[in-house]
Tab-separated table of C-alpha atoms in Angstrom:
chain	number	residue	atom	x	y	z
A	1	UNK	CA	288.527	145.980	19.922
A	2	UNK	CA	287.463	146.537	23.438
A	3	UNK	CA	284.075	146.645	25.213
A	4	UNK	CA	283.500	149.959	23.006
A	5	UNK	CA	283.555	148.497	19.834
A	6	UNK	CA	279.993	146.016	21.050
A	7	UNK	CA	278.416	149.531	21.995
A	8	UNK	CA	279.414	151.091	18.809
A	9	UNK	CA	277.583	148.062	16.841
A	10	UNK	CA	274.819	148.392	19.493
A	11	UNK	CA	274.192	152.186	18.148
A	12	UNK	CA	275.162	151.172	14.622
A	13	UNK	CA	272.251	148.771	14.780
A	14	UNK	CA	270.173	151.242	15.893
A	15	UNK	CA	270.258	153.895	14.105
A	16	UNK	CA	270.582	151.819	10.413
A	17	UNK	CA	267.338	150.179	11.636
A	18	UNK	CA	265.541	152.803	12.638
A	19	UNK	CA	264.861	154.441	9.210
A	20	UNK	CA	264.057	151.096	8.002
A	21	UNK	CA	260.934	150.051	10.278
A	22	UNK	CA	259.568	153.519	11.453
A	23	UNK	CA	257.811	154.249	7.660
A	24	UNK	CA	256.824	150.678	7.405
A	25	UNK	CA	254.943	150.494	10.809
A	26	UNK	CA	253.986	153.667	10.977
A	27	UNK	CA	252.158	154.677	8.123
A	28	UNK	CA	250.858	150.759	7.666
A	29	UNK	CA	246.848	151.646	7.137
A	30	UNK	CA	247.024	155.267	6.775
A	31	UNK	CA	246.100	157.027	3.886
A	32	UNK	CA	248.837	159.203	2.362
A	33	UNK	CA	247.281	162.258	0.112
A	34	UNK	CA	247.720	161.573	-3.699
A	35	UNK	CA	250.287	163.987	-4.485
A	36	UNK	CA	252.888	162.041	-1.733
A	37	UNK	CA	252.094	158.441	-2.893
A	38	UNK	CA	253.034	159.775	-6.119
A	39	UNK	CA	256.302	160.929	-5.381
A	40	UNK	CA	256.590	157.710	-3.685
A	41	UNK	CA	255.721	155.194	-6.723
A	42	UNK	CA	258.776	158.012	-8.437
A	43	UNK	CA	261.134	156.510	-6.118
A	44	UNK	CA	262.084	152.992	-7.078
A	45	UNK	CA	263.169	153.902	-10.427
A	46	UNK	CA	264.938	157.615	-9.461
A	47	UNK	CA	266.979	155.788	-6.591
A	48	UNK	CA	268.326	153.274	-9.478
A	49	UNK	CA	268.943	156.005	-11.790
A	50	UNK	CA	271.059	157.447	-8.746
A	51	UNK	CA	272.564	154.232	-7.955
A	52	UNK	CA	273.797	152.913	-10.900
A	53	UNK	CA	274.954	157.051	-11.821
A	54	UNK	CA	278.150	157.518	-11.863
A	55	UNK	CA	279.237	155.283	-9.786
A	56	UNK	CA	279.044	151.811	-12.252
A	57	UNK	CA	281.944	153.596	-14.050
A	58	UNK	CA	283.991	153.911	-11.011
A	59	UNK	CA	283.476	149.871	-9.693
A	60	UNK	CA	287.273	149.989	-10.450
A	61	UNK	CA	288.313	153.098	-9.314
A	62	UNK	CA	291.132	153.368	-11.362
A	63	UNK	CA	289.580	151.668	-14.802
A	64	UNK	CA	286.644	153.782	-16.219
A	65	UNK	CA	287.035	151.839	-19.323
A	66	UNK	CA	286.371	148.834	-16.880
A	67	UNK	CA	282.817	150.371	-15.420
A	68	UNK	CA	281.794	151.634	-19.171
A	69	UNK	CA	282.203	148.438	-20.760
A	70	UNK	CA	280.549	146.960	-17.840
A	71	UNK	CA	277.662	149.772	-17.958
A	72	UNK	CA	277.452	148.977	-21.754
A	73	UNK	CA	277.254	145.038	-21.677
A	74	UNK	CA	274.844	145.237	-18.948
A	75	UNK	CA	272.103	147.289	-20.537
A	76	UNK	CA	272.663	145.463	-23.913
A	77	UNK	CA	271.989	142.115	-22.152
A	78	UNK	CA	269.226	143.428	-20.123
A	79	UNK	CA	267.920	145.551	-23.317
A	80	UNK	CA	267.940	141.618	-25.654
A	81	UNK	CA	265.989	140.333	-22.228
A	82	UNK	CA	268.748	138.513	-20.637
A	83	UNK	CA	266.884	138.649	-16.799
A	84	UNK	CA	268.703	140.275	-14.063
A	85	UNK	CA	270.226	136.693	-13.270
A	86	UNK	CA	271.769	136.871	-16.704
A	87	UNK	CA	272.544	140.108	-17.201
A	88	UNK	CA	274.380	139.824	-13.817
A	89	UNK	CA	276.318	136.624	-14.918
A	90	UNK	CA	276.621	137.584	-18.256
A	91	UNK	CA	278.574	141.397	-17.527
A	92	UNK	CA	280.881	139.381	-15.364
A	93	UNK	CA	281.689	137.207	-17.499
A	94	UNK	CA	282.469	139.806	-20.059
A	95	UNK	CA	284.690	141.868	-17.671
A	96	UNK	CA	286.493	138.801	-16.459
A	97	UNK	CA	287.834	138.059	-20.059
A	98	UNK	CA	288.257	142.436	-20.304
A	99	UNK	CA	290.121	141.828	-16.513
A	100	UNK	CA	292.409	139.103	-18.313
A	101	UNK	CA	293.150	140.177	-21.321
A	102	UNK	CA	293.947	144.225	-19.167
A	103	UNK	CA	296.133	143.016	-16.490
B	1	UNK	CA	246.787	140.780	-5.508
B	2	UNK	CA	247.969	137.333	-4.050
B	3	UNK	CA	250.820	136.480	-6.616
B	4	UNK	CA	253.994	135.307	-6.330
B	5	UNK	CA	255.353	133.772	-3.153
B	6	UNK	CA	258.065	132.649	-1.492
B	7	UNK	CA	259.730	130.624	-4.270
B	8	UNK	CA	259.960	133.435	-6.314
B	9	UNK	CA	261.029	135.713	-3.938
B	10	UNK	CA	263.633	132.816	-3.432
B	11	UNK	CA	264.295	133.306	-7.094
B	12	UNK	CA	264.850	137.013	-7.127
B	13	UNK	CA	267.107	136.714	-3.687
B	14	UNK	CA	269.525	134.481	-5.528
B	15	UNK	CA	270.721	137.211	-7.979
B	16	UNK	CA	271.764	139.968	-4.857
B	17	UNK	CA	272.649	136.378	-3.175
B	18	UNK	CA	275.151	136.466	-5.708
B	19	UNK	CA	275.944	140.363	-6.280
B	20	UNK	CA	276.667	140.483	-2.753
B	21	UNK	CA	279.220	137.650	-2.784
B	22	UNK	CA	282.417	139.815	-3.699
B	23	UNK	CA	281.469	142.404	-1.685
B	24	UNK	CA	281.082	140.661	2.076
B	25	UNK	CA	284.027	138.536	0.773
B	26	UNK	CA	286.241	141.588	0.727
B	27	UNK	CA	284.402	143.471	3.377
B	28	UNK	CA	285.487	139.934	5.911
B	29	UNK	CA	288.891	140.655	4.770
B	30	UNK	CA	289.103	144.253	5.161
B	31	UNK	CA	287.624	143.894	8.647
B	32	UNK	CA	290.415	141.305	9.552
B	33	UNK	CA	292.634	143.610	8.096
B	34	UNK	CA	291.959	146.374	10.239
B	35	UNK	CA	291.946	144.142	13.179
B	36	UNK	CA	288.533	142.663	14.282
B	37	UNK	CA	288.128	139.267	14.963
B	38	UNK	CA	286.114	136.562	13.417
B	39	UNK	CA	282.975	137.205	15.906
B	40	UNK	CA	283.106	141.213	15.533
B	41	UNK	CA	283.333	141.140	11.537
B	42	UNK	CA	280.353	138.123	11.454
B	43	UNK	CA	278.529	140.200	14.280
B	44	UNK	CA	278.548	143.524	12.235
B	45	UNK	CA	277.177	141.983	9.330
B	46	UNK	CA	274.538	140.333	11.213
B	47	UNK	CA	273.134	143.364	12.983
B	48	UNK	CA	273.781	146.309	10.411
B	49	UNK	CA	273.034	144.466	7.310
B	50	UNK	CA	274.025	147.507	5.720
B	51	UNK	CA	276.821	147.463	3.250
B	52	UNK	CA	278.278	151.224	2.375
B	53	UNK	CA	278.283	151.859	5.915
B	54	UNK	CA	280.034	148.289	7.644
B	55	UNK	CA	282.754	149.737	5.025
B	56	UNK	CA	283.023	153.301	6.078
B	57	UNK	CA	283.039	152.317	9.341
B	58	UNK	CA	286.172	150.001	8.889
B	59	UNK	CA	287.734	152.970	7.654
B	60	UNK	CA	287.374	155.223	10.502
B	61	UNK	CA	287.662	152.488	13.613
B	62	UNK	CA	291.487	152.039	11.331
B	63	UNK	CA	291.569	156.130	11.716
B	64	UNK	CA	290.698	155.600	15.290
B	65	UNK	CA	287.552	157.924	14.954
B	66	UNK	CA	285.506	158.174	17.838
B	67	UNK	CA	282.687	155.203	17.836
B	68	UNK	CA	280.349	157.670	18.556
B	69	UNK	CA	280.872	159.553	15.443
B	70	UNK	CA	281.037	156.247	13.745
B	71	UNK	CA	277.254	155.860	14.694
B	72	UNK	CA	276.626	159.027	13.542
B	73	UNK	CA	278.196	158.812	10.248
B	74	UNK	CA	276.492	154.980	10.301
B	75	UNK	CA	272.816	156.843	10.354
B	76	UNK	CA	273.766	159.698	7.823
B	77	UNK	CA	275.090	157.193	5.551
B	78	UNK	CA	271.601	154.949	6.193
B	79	UNK	CA	269.120	158.358	6.092
B	80	UNK	CA	268.214	157.198	2.507
B	81	UNK	CA	266.571	154.075	3.499
B	82	UNK	CA	263.671	156.340	5.105
B	83	UNK	CA	263.051	157.066	1.888
B	84	UNK	CA	262.973	153.712	0.558
B	85	UNK	CA	260.814	152.248	3.055
B	86	UNK	CA	258.125	155.212	3.248
B	87	UNK	CA	257.922	153.934	-0.918
B	88	UNK	CA	257.897	150.585	-0.426
B	89	UNK	CA	254.677	150.984	2.421
B	90	UNK	CA	252.788	152.229	-0.712
B	91	UNK	CA	254.078	148.925	-2.548
B	92	UNK	CA	253.168	145.877	-0.116
B	93	UNK	CA	250.329	144.001	0.709
B	94	UNK	CA	248.955	145.474	4.787
B	95	UNK	CA	250.138	143.212	7.318
B	96	UNK	CA	250.686	143.040	10.769
B	97	UNK	CA	252.552	145.453	12.311
B	98	UNK	CA	255.518	143.258	13.618
B	99	UNK	CA	255.719	141.449	10.300
B	100	UNK	CA	256.137	144.756	9.047
B	101	UNK	CA	258.884	145.779	11.598
B	102	UNK	CA	261.006	142.253	10.877
B	103	UNK	CA	261.094	142.737	7.431
B	104	UNK	CA	261.944	146.100	7.826
B	105	UNK	CA	265.452	145.098	8.762
B	106	UNK	CA	266.193	143.270	5.852
B	107	UNK	CA	265.662	146.486	3.175
B	108	UNK	CA	269.065	147.500	1.389
B	109	UNK	CA	269.175	149.265	-1.623
B	110	UNK	CA	269.625	145.697	-3.573
B	111	UNK	CA	266.865	144.073	-1.736
B	112	UNK	CA	264.203	147.233	-2.183
B	113	UNK	CA	265.126	147.557	-5.793
B	114	UNK	CA	264.084	143.894	-6.342
B	115	UNK	CA	260.849	144.257	-4.242
B	116	UNK	CA	259.649	147.728	-5.762
B	117	UNK	CA	260.369	146.679	-8.992
B	118	UNK	CA	257.895	143.591	-9.183
B	119	UNK	CA	255.040	144.194	-11.459
B	120	UNK	CA	252.428	145.975	-11.526
B	121	UNK	CA	250.151	145.828	-8.090
B	122	UNK	CA	250.574	144.873	-4.675
B	123	UNK	CA	253.823	142.509	-3.759
B	124	UNK	CA	253.013	140.044	-0.809
B	125	UNK	CA	254.872	139.761	2.408
B	126	UNK	CA	256.253	135.706	1.698
B	127	UNK	CA	257.919	137.485	-1.689
B	128	UNK	CA	259.839	140.076	0.264
B	129	UNK	CA	260.917	137.291	2.768
B	130	UNK	CA	261.896	135.013	0.521
B	131	UNK	CA	264.468	137.959	-1.096
B	132	UNK	CA	266.132	139.409	2.139
B	133	UNK	CA	266.495	136.026	3.737
B	134	UNK	CA	268.972	134.680	0.640
B	135	UNK	CA	270.774	138.499	0.150
B	136	UNK	CA	270.998	138.379	4.170
B	137	UNK	CA	272.490	135.267	4.247
B	138	UNK	CA	275.349	135.762	1.447
B	139	UNK	CA	275.411	138.982	3.326
B	140	UNK	CA	276.945	136.954	6.634
B	141	UNK	CA	278.059	133.563	5.460
B	142	UNK	CA	280.373	135.477	2.942
B	143	UNK	CA	281.541	138.937	5.627
B	144	UNK	CA	282.938	135.628	7.798
B	145	UNK	CA	284.623	133.523	5.133
B	146	UNK	CA	285.938	136.694	3.774
B	147	UNK	CA	287.889	137.015	7.155
B	148	UNK	CA	288.646	133.155	7.678
B	149	UNK	CA	290.184	132.666	3.888
B	150	UNK	CA	290.860	136.212	2.983
B	151	UNK	CA	289.786	137.200	-0.673
B	152	UNK	CA	292.008	133.878	-2.254
B	153	UNK	CA	289.804	134.232	-5.988
B	154	UNK	CA	291.977	134.788	-8.748
B	155	UNK	CA	292.551	138.825	-8.979
B	156	UNK	CA	290.755	138.841	-12.530
B	157	UNK	CA	287.733	137.294	-10.915
B	158	UNK	CA	287.495	139.936	-8.064
B	159	UNK	CA	287.602	142.667	-10.233
B	160	UNK	CA	284.963	141.338	-12.525
B	161	UNK	CA	282.850	140.646	-10.044
B	162	UNK	CA	282.708	144.271	-8.361
B	163	UNK	CA	279.871	145.096	-11.536
B	164	UNK	CA	277.609	142.830	-10.071
B	165	UNK	CA	275.251	144.386	-8.079
B	166	UNK	CA	275.369	147.394	-10.346
B	167	UNK	CA	275.070	145.165	-13.469
B	168	UNK	CA	271.925	144.082	-11.133
B	169	UNK	CA	270.402	147.841	-10.633
B	170	UNK	CA	270.855	148.193	-14.922
B	171	UNK	CA	268.532	144.886	-15.580
B	172	UNK	CA	266.216	145.515	-13.033
B	173	UNK	CA	265.641	149.293	-14.317
B	174	UNK	CA	266.348	148.629	-18.207
B	175	UNK	CA	263.074	146.702	-18.925
B	176	UNK	CA	260.709	149.114	-17.016
B	177	UNK	CA	262.638	151.911	-18.997
B	178	UNK	CA	260.994	150.120	-21.746
B	179	UNK	CA	257.869	152.279	-23.511
B	180	UNK	CA	257.811	154.479	-20.196
B	181	UNK	CA	258.992	157.932	-20.746
B	182	UNK	CA	257.630	159.109	-16.686
B	183	UNK	CA	260.477	155.948	-15.586
B	184	UNK	CA	263.284	157.143	-18.515
B	185	UNK	CA	262.816	161.000	-16.971
B	186	UNK	CA	262.958	160.054	-13.450
B	187	UNK	CA	266.188	157.601	-13.619
B	188	UNK	CA	267.900	160.567	-15.765
B	189	UNK	CA	266.576	163.215	-13.349
B	190	UNK	CA	268.144	161.743	-10.363
B	191	UNK	CA	271.520	160.268	-12.398
B	192	UNK	CA	272.080	163.698	-13.472
B	193	UNK	CA	271.837	165.313	-9.936
B	194	UNK	CA	273.886	162.672	-8.623
B	195	UNK	CA	276.183	162.849	-11.043
B	196	UNK	CA	276.742	166.531	-10.488
B	197	UNK	CA	276.633	166.185	-6.360
B	198	UNK	CA	279.500	163.337	-7.510
B	199	UNK	CA	281.917	165.556	-9.507
B	200	UNK	CA	281.649	168.430	-7.709
B	201	UNK	CA	281.538	166.688	-4.079
B	202	UNK	CA	279.218	169.044	-2.683
B	203	UNK	CA	277.346	166.419	-0.980
B	204	UNK	CA	278.363	162.439	0.227
B	205	UNK	CA	277.296	159.681	-1.337
B	206	UNK	CA	274.658	158.715	1.085
B	207	UNK	CA	272.858	162.876	1.798
B	208	UNK	CA	273.736	162.743	-2.042
B	209	UNK	CA	271.313	159.175	-3.386
B	210	UNK	CA	268.740	160.537	-0.989
B	211	UNK	CA	268.475	164.270	-2.280
B	212	UNK	CA	268.692	163.401	-6.113
B	213	UNK	CA	266.492	160.636	-5.558
B	214	UNK	CA	263.914	162.881	-3.667
B	215	UNK	CA	264.254	166.114	-6.080
B	216	UNK	CA	264.096	163.293	-9.317
B	217	UNK	CA	260.642	162.109	-7.914
B	218	UNK	CA	259.058	165.155	-6.850
B	219	UNK	CA	260.292	167.361	-10.118
B	220	UNK	CA	258.578	164.493	-12.612
B	221	UNK	CA	255.573	164.057	-10.118
B	222	UNK	CA	255.139	167.909	-10.671
B	223	UNK	CA	255.565	168.201	-14.277
B	224	UNK	CA	252.819	165.139	-14.513
B	225	UNK	CA	250.848	166.764	-12.726
B	226	UNK	CA	250.856	169.952	-14.251
B	227	UNK	CA	250.610	168.231	-18.067
B	228	UNK	CA	247.500	166.602	-16.767
B	229	UNK	CA	245.897	169.796	-15.538
B	230	UNK	CA	246.531	171.314	-19.113
B	231	UNK	CA	245.008	168.451	-21.057
B	232	UNK	CA	242.371	168.320	-18.652
B	233	UNK	CA	241.492	171.733	-18.801
B	234	UNK	CA	241.742	171.568	-22.892
B	235	UNK	CA	239.119	168.468	-22.545
B	236	UNK	CA	237.046	170.571	-20.637
B	237	UNK	CA	237.302	173.446	-23.055
B	238	UNK	CA	236.545	171.132	-26.083
B	239	UNK	CA	233.487	170.146	-23.521
B	240	UNK	CA	232.357	173.814	-23.323
B	241	UNK	CA	232.535	174.831	-26.514
């Protein structure tokens, strides 16, 4: 790449950092209206829903069954109290077996 | 309020570090095939630290797209973090601005999800630092290793590990769902709206996630505020009678 790459990288770094930093620094110590802070407290659960679905189905873009099995295994292990680490490793194990059998 | 600190944060960060491993490794490999040097690859992971945006930038570089447009696209993909850090601000312990400006750099979809679903009450800065340090280290180191050795894991294992981050999101969500209808409603509404944008291709992924998250958070809040009002009025009527 040329020197343009480093300028581009600088630009990417700045536009990625600003949305992360502005709310955390500018809102510090400010009391928000109850309705706004209510909405903000909802964000983590809403964003998890959006991050999981439908992308999890396409974890392997050309194998829908892979995503479905992964989703089901993760949900089951988490529901049974597997914890975050247990769920991640358990789901990987299930799909490793699946990929060995299919692939 | 002063509860889990650095050690607990590092422990929670380890899950993300494992999830980043295959994603970063693949990024390194793709960067190499796109023509980036090792330094250029690792530098992007060091200074940008945003998985989706970095992947997309590779395909745009390969397509010889104007660098200005790549920067603009990066902004569009990452503007959703604005919503996350505004939300996180309500959850974090109040602290010096410079400290918040430092850990703000490490807020990704994954670190945000882990930090913001950490139990009741405020989260300590040291906990957030722990989560971020391990995640960041994994991202940077495995980007470099991916570039050097290529994705040398057996194929079936590479495939299986592509589920890691999603499995983590599921594991963060499920315990909060139990016995909490509001959380169920929030997740389902956002997922449904995001699905709509995905299959109709009305919005690109970054925007779709942001719009569906915000819409769900607002709709559910309005629903619950209404219900609260109705209940309050019913109580008032009873007391009046």
